[in-house]
Tab-separated table of C-alpha atoms in Angstrom:
chain	number	residue	atom	x	y	z
A	1	MET	CA	75.448	60.430	19.317
A	2	SER	CA	71.879	60.729	18.055
A	3	GLU	CA	72.651	64.194	16.634
A	4	THR	CA	75.567	62.709	14.682
A	5	ILE	CA	73.360	59.932	13.300
A	6	GLY	CA	70.685	62.473	12.423
A	7	ALA	CA	73.212	64.636	10.577
A	8	ARG	CA	74.461	61.631	8.612
A	9	GLN	CA	70.938	60.627	7.668
A	10	ALA	CA	70.176	64.171	6.553
A	11	GLN	CA	73.315	64.235	4.406
A	12	ARG	CA	72.477	60.829	2.961
A	13	HIS	CA	68.990	62.024	2.062
A	14	LYS	CA	70.438	65.201	0.521
A	15	THR	CA	72.852	63.209	-1.633
A	16	ARG	CA	70.128	60.807	-2.796
A	17	ARG	CA	67.889	63.747	-3.639
A	18	ALA	CA	70.691	65.403	-5.597
A	19	LEU	CA	71.238	62.217	-7.609
A	20	LEU	CA	67.537	61.845	-8.421
A	21	ASP	CA	67.167	65.510	-9.358
A	22	GLY	CA	70.360	65.448	-11.402
A	23	ALA	CA	69.181	62.398	-13.318
A	24	LEU	CA	65.796	63.983	-13.964
A	25	SER	CA	67.376	67.126	-15.366
A	26	LEU	CA	69.495	65.062	-17.760
A	27	LEU	CA	66.557	62.869	-18.748
A	28	GLU	CA	64.670	65.864	-20.103
A	29	GLU	CA	66.873	65.597	-23.201
A	30	GLN	CA	67.803	61.903	-23.317
A	31	SER	CA	66.626	58.420	-22.422
A	32	LEU	CA	67.714	56.416	-19.397
A	33	GLY	CA	69.513	53.911	-21.611
A	34	SER	CA	71.962	56.604	-22.753
A	35	LEU	CA	72.483	58.080	-19.298
A	36	GLY	CA	75.971	57.746	-17.865
A	37	LEU	CA	76.743	57.379	-14.163
A	38	ARG	CA	79.456	60.029	-14.329
A	39	GLU	CA	77.052	62.456	-16.001
A	40	VAL	CA	74.635	62.045	-13.103
A	41	THR	CA	77.266	62.465	-10.400
A	42	ARG	CA	78.738	65.518	-12.115
A	43	VAL	CA	75.359	67.262	-12.304
A	44	ALA	CA	74.532	66.180	-8.739
A	45	GLY	CA	77.860	67.461	-7.451
A	46	VAL	CA	78.911	64.161	-5.840
A	47	THR	CA	81.551	61.541	-6.499
A	48	PRO	CA	80.891	58.226	-8.293
A	49	THR	CA	81.671	56.512	-4.984
A	50	ALA	CA	78.785	58.395	-3.363
A	51	PHE	CA	76.481	57.166	-6.127
A	52	TYR	CA	77.135	53.528	-5.192
A	53	ARG	CA	76.099	54.172	-1.603
A	54	HIS	CA	72.569	54.728	-2.916
A	55	PHE	CA	72.183	52.785	-6.158
A	56	ARG	CA	73.867	49.785	-7.738
A	57	ASP	CA	73.565	51.261	-11.229
A	58	THR	CA	71.543	53.692	-13.334
A	59	GLU	CA	68.817	51.068	-13.776
A	60	GLU	CA	68.205	50.998	-10.037
A	61	LEU	CA	68.166	54.794	-10.004
A	62	GLY	CA	65.596	54.657	-12.814
A	63	ILE	CA	63.379	52.319	-10.797
A	64	ALA	CA	63.549	54.735	-7.873
A	65	LEU	CA	62.440	57.503	-10.226
A	66	VAL	CA	59.519	55.352	-11.393
A	67	ASP	CA	58.355	54.866	-7.804
A	68	GLU	CA	58.677	58.565	-7.063
A	69	ALA	CA	57.039	59.758	-10.286
A	70	LEU	CA	54.055	57.448	-10.078
A	71	GLN	CA	53.258	58.353	-6.466
A	72	SER	CA	51.771	61.580	-7.817
A	73	LEU	CA	49.890	59.745	-10.556
A	74	HIS	CA	48.554	57.280	-8.013
A	75	ALA	CA	47.310	60.123	-5.830
A	76	ALA	CA	45.487	61.563	-8.843
A	77	VAL	CA	43.879	58.204	-9.573
A	78	ARG	CA	42.638	57.929	-5.999
A	79	SER	CA	41.274	61.477	-6.058
A	80	THR	CA	39.415	60.737	-9.264
A	81	LEU	CA	37.968	57.509	-7.934
A	82	THR	CA	36.662	59.148	-4.776
A	83	ALA	CA	35.257	62.207	-6.549
A	84	SER	CA	31.512	62.628	-6.244
A	85	GLY	CA	28.937	64.287	-8.467
A	86	GLU	CA	27.627	63.836	-11.974
A	87	ALA	CA	29.698	62.194	-14.693
A	88	ALA	CA	30.411	65.525	-16.419
A	89	LEU	CA	31.803	67.000	-13.202
A	90	ARG	CA	33.939	63.928	-12.523
A	91	ILE	CA	35.292	64.057	-16.070
A	92	ASP	CA	36.229	67.736	-15.691
A	93	THR	CA	37.899	66.966	-12.356
A	94	THR	CA	39.880	64.105	-13.889
A	95	VAL	CA	41.190	66.201	-16.776
A	96	GLU	CA	42.081	69.080	-14.456
A	97	LEU	CA	44.069	66.675	-12.272
A	98	MET	CA	46.025	65.411	-15.259
A	99	ALA	CA	46.806	68.924	-16.441
A	100	GLY	CA	47.878	69.839	-12.921
A	101	LEU	CA	50.261	66.880	-12.756
A	102	VAL	CA	52.001	67.965	-15.935
A	103	ARG	CA	52.296	71.555	-14.706
A	104	GLU	CA	53.682	70.509	-11.315
A	105	TYR	CA	55.810	67.477	-12.231
A	106	PRO	CA	56.762	67.819	-15.916
A	107	ALA	CA	60.136	66.090	-15.562
A	108	HIS	CA	58.641	63.097	-13.747
A	109	ILE	CA	55.788	62.746	-16.230
A	110	ARG	CA	58.148	63.039	-19.198
A	111	PHE	CA	60.351	60.324	-17.713
A	112	ILE	CA	57.427	57.908	-17.263
A	113	VAL	CA	56.013	58.564	-20.730
A	114	ARG	CA	59.408	57.993	-22.370
A	115	GLU	CA	60.490	54.983	-20.324
A	116	ARG	CA	57.130	53.196	-20.506
A	117	HIS	CA	58.321	51.841	-23.852
A	118	GLY	CA	62.013	52.579	-23.365
A	119	GLY	CA	65.028	50.380	-23.857
A	120	VAL	CA	65.830	49.604	-20.203
A	121	ARG	CA	63.948	46.398	-19.482
A	122	ARG	CA	63.832	46.567	-15.664
A	123	VAL	CA	62.601	50.147	-15.699
A	124	ARG	CA	60.052	49.361	-18.419
A	125	GLN	CA	58.806	46.477	-16.287
A	126	ALA	CA	58.624	48.717	-13.206
A	127	VAL	CA	56.439	51.226	-15.066
A	128	ALA	CA	54.198	48.438	-16.371
A	129	ALA	CA	53.853	46.916	-12.889
A	130	GLN	CA	52.872	50.263	-11.371
A	131	LEU	CA	50.295	50.952	-14.091
A	132	ASP	CA	48.894	47.439	-13.672
A	133	ALA	CA	48.550	48.101	-9.950
A	134	PHE	CA	46.662	51.316	-10.729
A	135	ALA	CA	44.345	49.422	-13.062
A	136	ASP	CA	43.655	46.816	-10.376
A	137	GLU	CA	42.750	49.565	-7.906
A	138	VAL	CA	40.517	51.297	-10.433
A	139	ALA	CA	38.790	47.999	-11.247
A	140	GLU	CA	38.131	47.372	-7.561
A	141	ARG	CA	36.568	50.806	-7.123
A	142	LEU	CA	34.537	50.445	-10.314
A	143	GLY	CA	33.189	47.132	-9.063
A	144	ALA	CA	31.662	48.906	-6.065
A	145	ASP	CA	29.823	51.378	-8.317
A	146	PRO	CA	26.125	50.583	-8.985
A	147	LEU	CA	26.768	51.234	-12.702
A	148	SER	CA	28.946	48.117	-12.730
A	149	ARG	CA	26.332	45.773	-11.308
A	150	GLY	CA	26.566	42.445	-13.123
A	151	TRP	CA	29.935	43.173	-14.700
A	152	SER	CA	32.535	40.417	-14.769
A	153	ALA	CA	35.952	40.912	-13.224
A	154	GLU	CA	37.454	40.696	-16.716
A	155	ASP	CA	35.246	43.520	-18.026
A	156	LEU	CA	35.937	45.705	-14.990
A	157	LEU	CA	39.676	45.326	-15.506
A	158	MET	CA	39.282	46.096	-19.212
A	159	LEU	CA	37.465	49.333	-18.368
A	160	ALA	CA	40.012	50.206	-15.682
A	161	ARG	CA	42.861	49.794	-18.158
A	162	LEU	CA	41.048	52.087	-20.573
A	163	TYR	CA	40.970	54.791	-17.904
A	164	VAL	CA	44.635	54.331	-16.970
A	165	ASP	CA	45.757	54.271	-20.619
A	166	HIS	CA	43.726	57.401	-21.254
A	167	MET	CA	45.437	59.125	-18.347
A	168	VAL	CA	48.899	58.317	-19.705
A	169	MET	CA	47.869	59.344	-23.226
A	170	THR	CA	46.475	62.651	-21.976
A	171	VAL	CA	49.514	63.646	-19.915
A	172	SER	CA	51.641	62.783	-22.968
A	173	ALA	CA	49.515	65.136	-25.067
A	174	TYR	CA	49.865	67.938	-22.511
A	175	LEU	CA	53.638	67.504	-22.548
A	176	ALA	CA	53.666	67.682	-26.343
A	177	ALA	CA	51.569	70.861	-26.191
A	178	GLY	CA	54.408	72.630	-24.400
A	179	ARG	CA	53.548	76.198	-23.403
A	180	ASP	CA	51.049	76.825	-26.195
A	181	PRO	CA	47.732	77.848	-24.541
A	182	GLU	CA	45.697	76.949	-27.631
A	183	ALA	CA	47.284	73.500	-27.782
A	184	TRP	CA	46.506	72.952	-24.080
A	185	THR	CA	42.888	73.942	-24.675
A	186	ALA	CA	42.696	71.473	-27.544
A	187	VAL	CA	44.144	68.670	-25.410
A	188	THR	CA	41.652	69.432	-22.643
A	189	ARG	CA	38.720	69.415	-25.056
A	190	THR	CA	39.814	66.119	-26.625
A	191	ALA	CA	40.463	64.455	-23.257
A	192	ARG	CA	36.993	65.377	-22.027
A	193	ARG	CA	35.344	64.093	-25.203
A	194	GLN	CA	37.251	60.823	-24.983
A	195	LEU	CA	36.213	60.305	-21.360
A	196	ARG	CA	32.603	61.045	-22.255
A	197	LEU	CA	32.838	58.421	-24.984
A	198	ILE	CA	34.266	55.854	-22.556
A	199	HIS	CA	31.507	56.689	-20.069
A	200	ALA	CA	28.803	56.349	-22.733
A	201	GLY	CA	30.196	52.957	-23.691
A	202	ARG	CA	30.171	51.941	-20.060
A	203	LEU	CA	26.489	52.814	-19.715
A	204	HIS	CA	25.539	50.612	-22.662
A	205	TRP	CA	28.101	47.814	-22.300
A	206	ALA	CA	25.634	45.425	-20.640
A	207	ASP	CA	23.515	45.479	-23.812
A	208	ALA	CA	26.437	45.494	-26.263
A	209	ARG	CA	28.775	42.853	-24.849
A	210	PRO	CA	28.756	39.448	-26.534
A	211	SER	CA	27.000	36.574	-24.789
A	212	THR	CA	30.002	34.238	-25.214
């Protein structure tokens, strides 16, 4: 009996995976709002009935893709936050992580970048909620850093959102660079300079911030 249940679970997982992968392949050339259920099931090699065993509609499938795609981004954020060493080394590590994400998960990253401001409200909200959660985590870690001594919670969150927005902007730039090595080098150089600028502002924010 347990073997039968295990086989069913394996098949269920395989079908769900096929639906997610099929949707991702289609979303390389179109937005979620224009994606049809029958398109997804045809590419996945399953029936529309099988689709409804996993998702109520394409919006719910999109939310599942958001969760899956941002797991990798979240792991990169955590790695960056726990990295040790001088600021220059941490900046290099951060940019390398972002480039690595685009190389390893281009379809997922492209989906997030497009749907962050896309036309499907629930999916747009899911992306925003995940990025807000990242910013909260970054702010918490920044608050434990001696460089942030005396910072308000509001300022820590502002800085955290700068880092998260920069990450999204940089992976977008890598995607746009395609396979052009010179374009990738330019994106890397710009991303490092931008992070150095943010870091320099952080060092002097205590003196620059308004008193009211």
